[in-house]
Short mmCIF file of C-alpha atoms in Angstrom, two decimals:
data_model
loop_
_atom_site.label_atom_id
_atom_site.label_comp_id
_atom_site.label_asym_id
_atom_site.label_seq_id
_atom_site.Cartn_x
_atom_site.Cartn_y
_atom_site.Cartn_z
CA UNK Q 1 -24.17 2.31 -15.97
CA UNK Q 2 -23.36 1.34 -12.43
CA UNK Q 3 -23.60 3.63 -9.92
CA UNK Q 4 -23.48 3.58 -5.74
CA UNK Q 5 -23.46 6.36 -3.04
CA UNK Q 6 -23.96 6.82 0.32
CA UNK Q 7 -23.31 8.39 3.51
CA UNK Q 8 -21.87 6.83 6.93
CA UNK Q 9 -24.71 6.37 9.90
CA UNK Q 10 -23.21 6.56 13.41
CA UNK Q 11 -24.91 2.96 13.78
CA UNK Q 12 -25.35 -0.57 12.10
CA UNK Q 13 -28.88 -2.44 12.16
CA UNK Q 14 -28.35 -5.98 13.99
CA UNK Q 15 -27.59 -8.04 10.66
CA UNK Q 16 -30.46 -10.39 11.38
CA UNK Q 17 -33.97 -8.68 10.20
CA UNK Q 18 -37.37 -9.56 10.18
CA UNK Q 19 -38.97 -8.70 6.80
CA UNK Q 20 -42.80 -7.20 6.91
CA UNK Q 21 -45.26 -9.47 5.36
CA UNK Q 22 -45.98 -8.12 1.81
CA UNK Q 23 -49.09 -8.30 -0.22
CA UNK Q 24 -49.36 -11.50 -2.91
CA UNK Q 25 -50.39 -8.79 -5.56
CA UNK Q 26 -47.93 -6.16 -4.93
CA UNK Q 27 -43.97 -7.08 -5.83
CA UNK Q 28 -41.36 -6.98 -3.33
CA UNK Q 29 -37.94 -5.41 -3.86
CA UNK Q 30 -35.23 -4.35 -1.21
CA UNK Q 31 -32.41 -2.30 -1.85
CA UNK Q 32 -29.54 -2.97 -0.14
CA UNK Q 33 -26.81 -0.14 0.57
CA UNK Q 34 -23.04 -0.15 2.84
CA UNK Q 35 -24.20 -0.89 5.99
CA UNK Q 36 -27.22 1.04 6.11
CA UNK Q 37 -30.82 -0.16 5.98
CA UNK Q 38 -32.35 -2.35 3.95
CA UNK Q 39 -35.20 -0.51 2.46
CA UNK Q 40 -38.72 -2.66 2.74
CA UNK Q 41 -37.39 -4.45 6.10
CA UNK Q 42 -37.72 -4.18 9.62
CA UNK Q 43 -34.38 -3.80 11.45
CA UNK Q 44 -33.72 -4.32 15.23
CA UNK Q 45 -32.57 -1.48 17.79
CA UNK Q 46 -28.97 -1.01 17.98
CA UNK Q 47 -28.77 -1.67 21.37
CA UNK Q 48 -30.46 -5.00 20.94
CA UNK Q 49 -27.51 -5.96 18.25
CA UNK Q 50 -25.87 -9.25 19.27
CA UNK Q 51 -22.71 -7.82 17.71
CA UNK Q 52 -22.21 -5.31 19.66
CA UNK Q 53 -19.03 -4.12 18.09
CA UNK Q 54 -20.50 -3.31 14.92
CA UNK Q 55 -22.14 -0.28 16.64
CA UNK Q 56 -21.28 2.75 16.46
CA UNK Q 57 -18.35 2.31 14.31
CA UNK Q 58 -16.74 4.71 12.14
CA UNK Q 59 -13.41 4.58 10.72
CA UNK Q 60 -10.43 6.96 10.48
CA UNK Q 61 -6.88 7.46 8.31
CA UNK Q 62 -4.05 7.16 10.25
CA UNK Q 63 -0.87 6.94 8.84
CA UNK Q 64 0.30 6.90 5.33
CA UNK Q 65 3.30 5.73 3.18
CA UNK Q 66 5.34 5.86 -0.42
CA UNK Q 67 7.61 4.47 -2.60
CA UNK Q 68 8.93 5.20 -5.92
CA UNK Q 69 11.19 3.48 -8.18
CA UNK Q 70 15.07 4.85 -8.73
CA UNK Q 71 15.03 5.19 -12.63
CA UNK Q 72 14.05 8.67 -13.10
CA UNK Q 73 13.11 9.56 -16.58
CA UNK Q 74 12.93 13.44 -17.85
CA UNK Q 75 10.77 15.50 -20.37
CA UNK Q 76 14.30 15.74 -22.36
CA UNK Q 77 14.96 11.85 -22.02
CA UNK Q 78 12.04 10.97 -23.86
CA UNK Q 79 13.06 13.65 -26.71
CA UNK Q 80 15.41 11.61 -27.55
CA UNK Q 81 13.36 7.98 -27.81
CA UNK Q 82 10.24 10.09 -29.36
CA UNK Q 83 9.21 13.47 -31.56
CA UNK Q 84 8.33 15.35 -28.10
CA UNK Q 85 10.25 18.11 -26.30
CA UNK Q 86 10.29 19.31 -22.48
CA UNK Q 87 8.33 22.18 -23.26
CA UNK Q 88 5.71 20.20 -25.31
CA UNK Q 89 4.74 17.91 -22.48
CA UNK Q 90 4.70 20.17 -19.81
CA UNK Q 91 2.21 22.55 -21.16
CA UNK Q 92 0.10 20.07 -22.42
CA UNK Q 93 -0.36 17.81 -19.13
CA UNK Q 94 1.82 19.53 -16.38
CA UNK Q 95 4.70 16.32 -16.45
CA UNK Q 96 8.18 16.84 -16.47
CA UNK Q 97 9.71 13.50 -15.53
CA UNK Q 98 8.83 10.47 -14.30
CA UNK Q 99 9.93 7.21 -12.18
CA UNK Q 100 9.99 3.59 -14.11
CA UNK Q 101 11.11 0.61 -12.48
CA UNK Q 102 14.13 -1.07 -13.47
CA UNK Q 103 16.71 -3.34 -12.26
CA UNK Q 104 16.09 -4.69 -9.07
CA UNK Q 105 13.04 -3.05 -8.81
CA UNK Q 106 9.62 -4.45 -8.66
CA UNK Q 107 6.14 -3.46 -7.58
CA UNK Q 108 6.10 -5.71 -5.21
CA UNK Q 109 8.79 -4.52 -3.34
CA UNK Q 110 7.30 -1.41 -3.96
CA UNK Q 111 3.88 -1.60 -2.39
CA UNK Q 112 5.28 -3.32 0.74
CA UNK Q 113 7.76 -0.64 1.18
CA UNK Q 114 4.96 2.30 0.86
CA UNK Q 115 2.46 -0.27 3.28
CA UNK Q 116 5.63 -0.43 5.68
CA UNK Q 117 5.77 3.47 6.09
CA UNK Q 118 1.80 3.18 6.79
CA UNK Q 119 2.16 1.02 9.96
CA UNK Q 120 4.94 2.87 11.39
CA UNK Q 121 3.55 6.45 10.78
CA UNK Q 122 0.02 4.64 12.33
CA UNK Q 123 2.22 2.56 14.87
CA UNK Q 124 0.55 -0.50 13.89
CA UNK Q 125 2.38 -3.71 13.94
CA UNK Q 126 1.97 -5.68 10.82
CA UNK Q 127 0.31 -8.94 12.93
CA UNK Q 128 -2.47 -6.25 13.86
CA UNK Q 129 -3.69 -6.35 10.40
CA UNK Q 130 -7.22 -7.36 9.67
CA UNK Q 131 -7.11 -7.41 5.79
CA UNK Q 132 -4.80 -5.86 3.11
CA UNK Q 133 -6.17 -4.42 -0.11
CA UNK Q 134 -3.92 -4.20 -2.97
CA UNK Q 135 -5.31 -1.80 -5.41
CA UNK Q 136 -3.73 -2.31 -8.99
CA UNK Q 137 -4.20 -3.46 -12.43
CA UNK Q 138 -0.95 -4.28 -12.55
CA UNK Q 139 -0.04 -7.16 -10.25
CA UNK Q 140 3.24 -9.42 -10.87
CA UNK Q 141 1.04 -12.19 -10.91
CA UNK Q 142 -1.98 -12.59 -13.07
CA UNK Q 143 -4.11 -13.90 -9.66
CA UNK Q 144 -3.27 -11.03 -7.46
CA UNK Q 145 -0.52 -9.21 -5.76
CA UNK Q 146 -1.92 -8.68 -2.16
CA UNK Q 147 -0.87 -12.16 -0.41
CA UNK Q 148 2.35 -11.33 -1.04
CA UNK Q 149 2.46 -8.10 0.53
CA UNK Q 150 1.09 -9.91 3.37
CA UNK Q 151 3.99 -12.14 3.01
CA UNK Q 152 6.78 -9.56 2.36
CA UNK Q 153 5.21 -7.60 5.84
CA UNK Q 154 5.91 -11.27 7.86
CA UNK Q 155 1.71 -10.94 8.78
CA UNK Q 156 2.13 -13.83 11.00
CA UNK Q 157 -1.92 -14.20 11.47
CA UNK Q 158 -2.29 -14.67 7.43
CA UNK Q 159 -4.76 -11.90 7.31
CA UNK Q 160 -7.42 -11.81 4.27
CA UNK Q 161 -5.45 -9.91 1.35
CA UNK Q 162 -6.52 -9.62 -1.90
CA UNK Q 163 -6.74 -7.21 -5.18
CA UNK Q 164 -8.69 -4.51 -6.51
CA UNK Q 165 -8.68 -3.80 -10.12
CA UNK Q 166 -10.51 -0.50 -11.51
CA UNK Q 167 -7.55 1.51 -12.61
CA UNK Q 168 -6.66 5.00 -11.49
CA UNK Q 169 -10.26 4.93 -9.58
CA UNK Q 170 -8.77 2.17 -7.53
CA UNK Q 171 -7.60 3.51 -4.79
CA UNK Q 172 -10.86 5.60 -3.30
CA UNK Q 173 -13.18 2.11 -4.24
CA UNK Q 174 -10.27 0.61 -1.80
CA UNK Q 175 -11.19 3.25 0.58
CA UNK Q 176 -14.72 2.32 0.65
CA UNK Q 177 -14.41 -1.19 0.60
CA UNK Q 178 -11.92 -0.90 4.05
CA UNK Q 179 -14.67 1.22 5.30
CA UNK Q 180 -17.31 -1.22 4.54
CA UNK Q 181 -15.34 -4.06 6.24
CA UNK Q 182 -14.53 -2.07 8.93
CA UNK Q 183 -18.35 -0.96 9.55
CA UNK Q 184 -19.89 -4.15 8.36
CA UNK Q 185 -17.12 -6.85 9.51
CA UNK Q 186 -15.61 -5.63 12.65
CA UNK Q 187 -12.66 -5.19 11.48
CA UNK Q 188 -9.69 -3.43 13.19
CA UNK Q 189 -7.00 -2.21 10.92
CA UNK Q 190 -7.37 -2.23 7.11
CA UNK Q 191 -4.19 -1.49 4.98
CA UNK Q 192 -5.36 -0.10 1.85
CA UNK Q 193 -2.31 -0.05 -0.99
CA UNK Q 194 -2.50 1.94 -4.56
CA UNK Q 195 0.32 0.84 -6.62
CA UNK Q 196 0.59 0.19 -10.35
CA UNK Q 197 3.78 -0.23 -13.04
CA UNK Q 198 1.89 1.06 -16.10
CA UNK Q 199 5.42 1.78 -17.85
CA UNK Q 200 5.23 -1.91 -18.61
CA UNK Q 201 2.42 -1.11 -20.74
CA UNK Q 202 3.23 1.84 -22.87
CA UNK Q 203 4.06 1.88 -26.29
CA UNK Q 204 7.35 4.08 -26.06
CA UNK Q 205 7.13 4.74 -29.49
CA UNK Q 206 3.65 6.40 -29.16
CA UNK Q 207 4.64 10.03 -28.09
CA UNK Q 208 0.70 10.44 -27.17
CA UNK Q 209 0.66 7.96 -24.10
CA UNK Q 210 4.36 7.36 -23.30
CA UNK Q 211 4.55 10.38 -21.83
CA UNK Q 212 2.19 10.33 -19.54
CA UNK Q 213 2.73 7.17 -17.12
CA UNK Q 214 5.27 6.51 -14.56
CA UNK Q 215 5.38 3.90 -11.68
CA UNK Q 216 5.00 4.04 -7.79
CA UNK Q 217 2.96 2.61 -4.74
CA UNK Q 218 1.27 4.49 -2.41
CA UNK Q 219 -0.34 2.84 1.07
CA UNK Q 220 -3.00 4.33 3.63
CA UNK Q 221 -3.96 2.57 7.52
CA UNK Q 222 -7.66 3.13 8.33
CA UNK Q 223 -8.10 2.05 11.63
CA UNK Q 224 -11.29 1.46 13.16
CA UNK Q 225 -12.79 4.33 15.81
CA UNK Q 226 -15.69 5.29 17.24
CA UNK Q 227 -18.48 7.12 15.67
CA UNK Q 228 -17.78 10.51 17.21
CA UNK Q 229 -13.89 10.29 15.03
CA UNK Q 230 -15.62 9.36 12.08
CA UNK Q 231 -13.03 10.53 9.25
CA UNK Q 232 -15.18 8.97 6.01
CA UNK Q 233 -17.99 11.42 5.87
CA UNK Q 234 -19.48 10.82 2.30
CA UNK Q 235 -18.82 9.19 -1.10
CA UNK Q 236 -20.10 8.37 -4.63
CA UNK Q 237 -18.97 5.67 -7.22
CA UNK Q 238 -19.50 5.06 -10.94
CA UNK Q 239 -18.86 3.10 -13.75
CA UNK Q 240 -20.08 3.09 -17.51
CA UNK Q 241 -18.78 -0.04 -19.40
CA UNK Q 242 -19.43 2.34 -23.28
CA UNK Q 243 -16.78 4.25 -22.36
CA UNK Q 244 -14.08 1.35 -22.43
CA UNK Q 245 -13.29 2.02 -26.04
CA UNK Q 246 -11.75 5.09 -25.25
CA UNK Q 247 -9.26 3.74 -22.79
CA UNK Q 248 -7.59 0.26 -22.81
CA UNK Q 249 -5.41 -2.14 -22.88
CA UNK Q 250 -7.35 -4.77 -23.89
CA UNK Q 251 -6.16 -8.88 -24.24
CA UNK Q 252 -4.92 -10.26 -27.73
CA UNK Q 253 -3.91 -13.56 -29.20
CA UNK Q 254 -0.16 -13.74 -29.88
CA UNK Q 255 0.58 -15.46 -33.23
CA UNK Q 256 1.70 -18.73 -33.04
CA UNK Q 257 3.95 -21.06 -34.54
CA UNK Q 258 3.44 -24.05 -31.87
CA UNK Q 259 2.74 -27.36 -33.98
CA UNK Q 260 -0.67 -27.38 -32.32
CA UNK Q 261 -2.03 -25.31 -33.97
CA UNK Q 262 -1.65 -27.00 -36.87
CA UNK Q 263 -2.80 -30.63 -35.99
CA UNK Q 264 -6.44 -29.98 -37.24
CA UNK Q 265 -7.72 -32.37 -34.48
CA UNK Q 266 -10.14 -29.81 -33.49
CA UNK Q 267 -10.48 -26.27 -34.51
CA UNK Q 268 -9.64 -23.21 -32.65
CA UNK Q 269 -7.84 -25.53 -30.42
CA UNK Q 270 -5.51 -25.19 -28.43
CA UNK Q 271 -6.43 -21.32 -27.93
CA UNK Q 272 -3.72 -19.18 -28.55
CA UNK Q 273 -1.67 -17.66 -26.01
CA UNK Q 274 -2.48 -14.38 -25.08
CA UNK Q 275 -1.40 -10.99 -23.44
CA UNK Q 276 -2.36 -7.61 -22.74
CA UNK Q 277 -2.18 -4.54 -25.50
CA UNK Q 278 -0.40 -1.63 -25.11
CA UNK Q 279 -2.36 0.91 -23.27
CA UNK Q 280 -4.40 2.28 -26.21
CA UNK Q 281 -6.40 6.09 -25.30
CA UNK Q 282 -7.90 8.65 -26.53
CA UNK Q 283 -6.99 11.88 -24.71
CA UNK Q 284 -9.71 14.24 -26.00
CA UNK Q 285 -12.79 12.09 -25.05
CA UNK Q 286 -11.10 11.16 -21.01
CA UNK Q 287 -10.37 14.49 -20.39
CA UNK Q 288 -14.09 15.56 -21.72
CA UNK Q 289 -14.94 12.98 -19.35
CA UNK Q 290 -13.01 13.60 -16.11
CA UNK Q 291 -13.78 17.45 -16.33
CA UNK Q 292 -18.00 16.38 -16.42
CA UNK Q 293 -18.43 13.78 -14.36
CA UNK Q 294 -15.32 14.45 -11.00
CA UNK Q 295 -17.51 17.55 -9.89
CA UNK Q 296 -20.65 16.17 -10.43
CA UNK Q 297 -19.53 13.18 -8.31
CA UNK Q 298 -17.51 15.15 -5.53
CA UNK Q 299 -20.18 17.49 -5.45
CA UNK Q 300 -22.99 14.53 -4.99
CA UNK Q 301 -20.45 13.06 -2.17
CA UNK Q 302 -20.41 16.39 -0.24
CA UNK Q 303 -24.63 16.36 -0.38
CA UNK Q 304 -24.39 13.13 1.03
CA UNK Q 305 -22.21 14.19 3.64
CA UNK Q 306 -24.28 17.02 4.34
CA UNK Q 307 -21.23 19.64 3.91
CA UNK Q 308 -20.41 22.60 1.71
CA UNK Q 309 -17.48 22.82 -0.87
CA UNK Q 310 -16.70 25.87 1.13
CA UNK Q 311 -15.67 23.17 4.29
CA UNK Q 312 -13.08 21.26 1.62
CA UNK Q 313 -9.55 21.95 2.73
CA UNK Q 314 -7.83 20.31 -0.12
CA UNK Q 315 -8.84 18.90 -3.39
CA UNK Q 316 -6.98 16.00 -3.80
CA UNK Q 317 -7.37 14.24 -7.43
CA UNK Q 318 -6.08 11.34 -9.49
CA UNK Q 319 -3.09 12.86 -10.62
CA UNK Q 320 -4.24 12.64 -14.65
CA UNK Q 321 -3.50 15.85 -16.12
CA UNK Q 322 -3.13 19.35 -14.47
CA UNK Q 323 -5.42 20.68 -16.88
CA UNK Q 324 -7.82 17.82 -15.71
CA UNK Q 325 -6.89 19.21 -12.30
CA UNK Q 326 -6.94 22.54 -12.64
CA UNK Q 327 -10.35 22.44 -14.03
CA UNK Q 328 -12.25 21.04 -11.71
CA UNK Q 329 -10.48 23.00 -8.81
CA UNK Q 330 -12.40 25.77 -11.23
CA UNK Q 331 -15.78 23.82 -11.29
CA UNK Q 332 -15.52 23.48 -7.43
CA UNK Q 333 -14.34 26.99 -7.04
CA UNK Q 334 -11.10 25.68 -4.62
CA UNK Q 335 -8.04 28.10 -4.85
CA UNK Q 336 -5.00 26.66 -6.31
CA UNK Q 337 -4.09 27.18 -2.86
CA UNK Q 338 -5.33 24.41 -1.58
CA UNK Q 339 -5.05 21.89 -4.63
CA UNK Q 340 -2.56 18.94 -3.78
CA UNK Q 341 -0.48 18.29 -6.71
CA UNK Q 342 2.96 16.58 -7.33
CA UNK Q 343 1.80 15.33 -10.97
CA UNK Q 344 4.89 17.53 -12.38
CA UNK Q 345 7.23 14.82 -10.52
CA UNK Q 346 6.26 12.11 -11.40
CA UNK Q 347 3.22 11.53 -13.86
CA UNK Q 348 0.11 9.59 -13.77
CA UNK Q 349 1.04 6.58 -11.72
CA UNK Q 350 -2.56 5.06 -11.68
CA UNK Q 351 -3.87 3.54 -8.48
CA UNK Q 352 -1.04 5.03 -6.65
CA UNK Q 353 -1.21 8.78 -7.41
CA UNK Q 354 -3.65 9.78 -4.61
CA UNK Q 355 -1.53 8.09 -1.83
CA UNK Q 356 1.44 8.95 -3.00
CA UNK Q 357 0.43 12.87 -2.89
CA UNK Q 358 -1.55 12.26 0.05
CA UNK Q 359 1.78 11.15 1.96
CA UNK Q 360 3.96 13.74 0.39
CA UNK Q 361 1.21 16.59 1.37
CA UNK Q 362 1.12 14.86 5.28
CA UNK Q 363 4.89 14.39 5.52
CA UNK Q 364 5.71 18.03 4.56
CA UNK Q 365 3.23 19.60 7.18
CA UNK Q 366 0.79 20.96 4.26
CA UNK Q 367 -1.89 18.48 5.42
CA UNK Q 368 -2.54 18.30 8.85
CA UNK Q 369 -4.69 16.30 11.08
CA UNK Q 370 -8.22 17.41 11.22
CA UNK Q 371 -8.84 18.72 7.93
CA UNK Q 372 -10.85 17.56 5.35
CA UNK Q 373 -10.05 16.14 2.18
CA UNK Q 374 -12.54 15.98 -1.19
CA UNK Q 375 -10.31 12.91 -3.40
CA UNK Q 376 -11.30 11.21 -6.52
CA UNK Q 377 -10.36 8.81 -8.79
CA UNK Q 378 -11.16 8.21 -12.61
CA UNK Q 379 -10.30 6.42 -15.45
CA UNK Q 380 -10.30 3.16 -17.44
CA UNK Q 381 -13.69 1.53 -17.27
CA UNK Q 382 -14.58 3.81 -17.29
CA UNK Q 383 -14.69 4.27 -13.55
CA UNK Q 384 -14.64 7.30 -11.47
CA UNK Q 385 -15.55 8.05 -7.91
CA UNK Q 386 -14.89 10.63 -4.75
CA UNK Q 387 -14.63 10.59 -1.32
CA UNK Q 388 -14.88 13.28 1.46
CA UNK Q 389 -12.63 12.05 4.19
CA UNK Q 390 -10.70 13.83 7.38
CA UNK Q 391 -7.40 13.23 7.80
CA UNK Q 392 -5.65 12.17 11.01
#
């Protein structure tokens, strides 16, 4: 198991530092964590740094955007592919339809659309960009997605983009890793995008997954600030590689009929082509999963942070399962009240579910700037992590 957490100084040591001499006899580790210290080395005063805008940084959201695809699919469509009914799937996950691309559609288009509504909410122009994260396991191209929503935003200053991949958990490591190269890098403006098309990975003859997934792309602008606006107060991250088996979608050879492989000149060669499995789950063992460990690790984010759960004004989760939900809104003890939700709309779309509520919550006036937000993400990996951030 991999694990990382931390908490957001006001400062950053000057990144050159002296290390203490050590005794021969004793061995030396150091332990390196997001722009903190480094544990067993000396560090140089602040105000000493020769990169002076490293200092006091912090980092803030600022605007927030969302698209969704025009084929919407109901509870009652689905009946009609599969042995499932409205009422069946709504009580069982909280889902009543879904959107699926189609058509012209594309996740591509998608993502730059959602990222579009970002910059103008955060009146940023798109040449302002530092770096663009693309957070999806999904991408229309097997080496990445993000260059071209650089391309499709007309980034004239070919700013660093590139791809995330850890599932519905996605979008919050993309959150730390903008605030990391915002704290760490200097960087300005960091355009963090969750979007995934997991319909084009469902066995829609499997009544246990298909109804579950839909597609969309979500996008959030964090924007450098000073430490006093610091909107990213805590956060904890985790993976544990044993628990792949129960959710998947893992690579397979594709028979062949190609006269290669037949030759005999070598064998086993030429490999066979290959592609990605249906997503493949088990629903009993995730949701046991998400209900232990998404308190344990909002609750270990808030330590961190050094705040209650009583200071949480919304719980905002990977939109799973509302019984995932709705549990650990229990756990946490957060009124339904002040749970985001708009799973019933439009299913578990992955990467992009938090940003996608997030800007429906923002847009409507239910979130408002100032408040404080405990999100997290779970899922294949397995992977789950949380983040206590302030909006606006």
């Amino acid at each position: 198991m991999a694990k990382a957490s931390g908490f957001f100084t006001p400062s950053v040591p000057n990144l050159r530092v002296r290390v203490r001499p050590v005794s021969p006899i004793l061995p030396f580790s150091a332990k390196v964590v997001c722009f903190g210290t480094i544990e067993g080395a000396s560090t140089v005063s602040p105000s000493q740094s020769r990169i002076p805008r490293l200092v006091s940084k912090g980092c803030k959201l600022v605007g927030c955007g969302s698209a969704v695809p025009t084929l919407q699919i109901s509870n009652d469509d689905l009946s009609k592919i599969v042995d499932t009914n409205d009422e069946w799937i709504s009580v069982r996950t909280g889902i009543r339809r879904r959107r699926v691309l189609s058509g012209r559609d594309n996740l591509t288009n998608l993502a730059a659309e959602a990222a579009r509504k970002a910059l103008e909410m955060a009146n940023v122009d798109p040449n302002d960009l530092d770096l663009i994260l693309m957070c999806t396991s999904t991408p229309e191209d097997l080496f990445g997605g993000a260059p071209q929503i650089q391309k499709e935003l007309g980034c004239k200053t070919n700013p660093l983009s590139y791809d995330i991949t850890a599932a519905c958990s996605g979008f919050v490591l993309g959150l730390i890793s903008a605030a990391c190269h915002i704290r760490g890098g200097g960087f300005q403006n960091v355009l963090v995008i969750g979007a995934d098309a997991l319909s084009r990975y469902v066995d829609w003859t499997d009544r246990g997954t298909c109804i579950l997934f839909g597609d969309a792309a979500g996008a959030v602008l964090v924007q450098a600030c000073n430490s006093e606006e610091d909107g990213l107060f805590g956060f904890d991250l985790h993976s544990d590689g044993s628990g792949q088996r129960h959710l998947n979608a893992a690579i397979r050879e594709n028979e062949s009929n190609s006269a290669l492989d037949s030759n005999g000149s070598v064998l086993g060669f030429p490999p066979k082509r290959s592609s990605y499995s249906c997503i493949q789950m088990n629903g009993k063992e995730v949701f046991r999963f998400a209900v232990r460990c998404v308190p344990q690790s909002i609750e270990s984010a808030l330590e961190k942070a050094g705040l209650p759960a009583s200071s949480i004004d919304w719980l905002l989760l990977h939109q799973a399962n509302q019984r995932i939900i709705d549990a650990v809104a229990t756990r946490l003890e957060v009124p339904s009240d002040r749970v985001i939700s708009n799973l019933a709309n439009y299913g578990n779309t992955s990467a992009a579910s938090i940003p996608l509520a997030l800007d429906e919550a923002v847009r409507s006036g239910k979130v408002k700037a100032g408040q404080t937000i405990a999100t997290a993400g779970f899922g294949a990996g397995l992977t789950w992590g949380s983040a206590i951030v302030r909006w606006g």
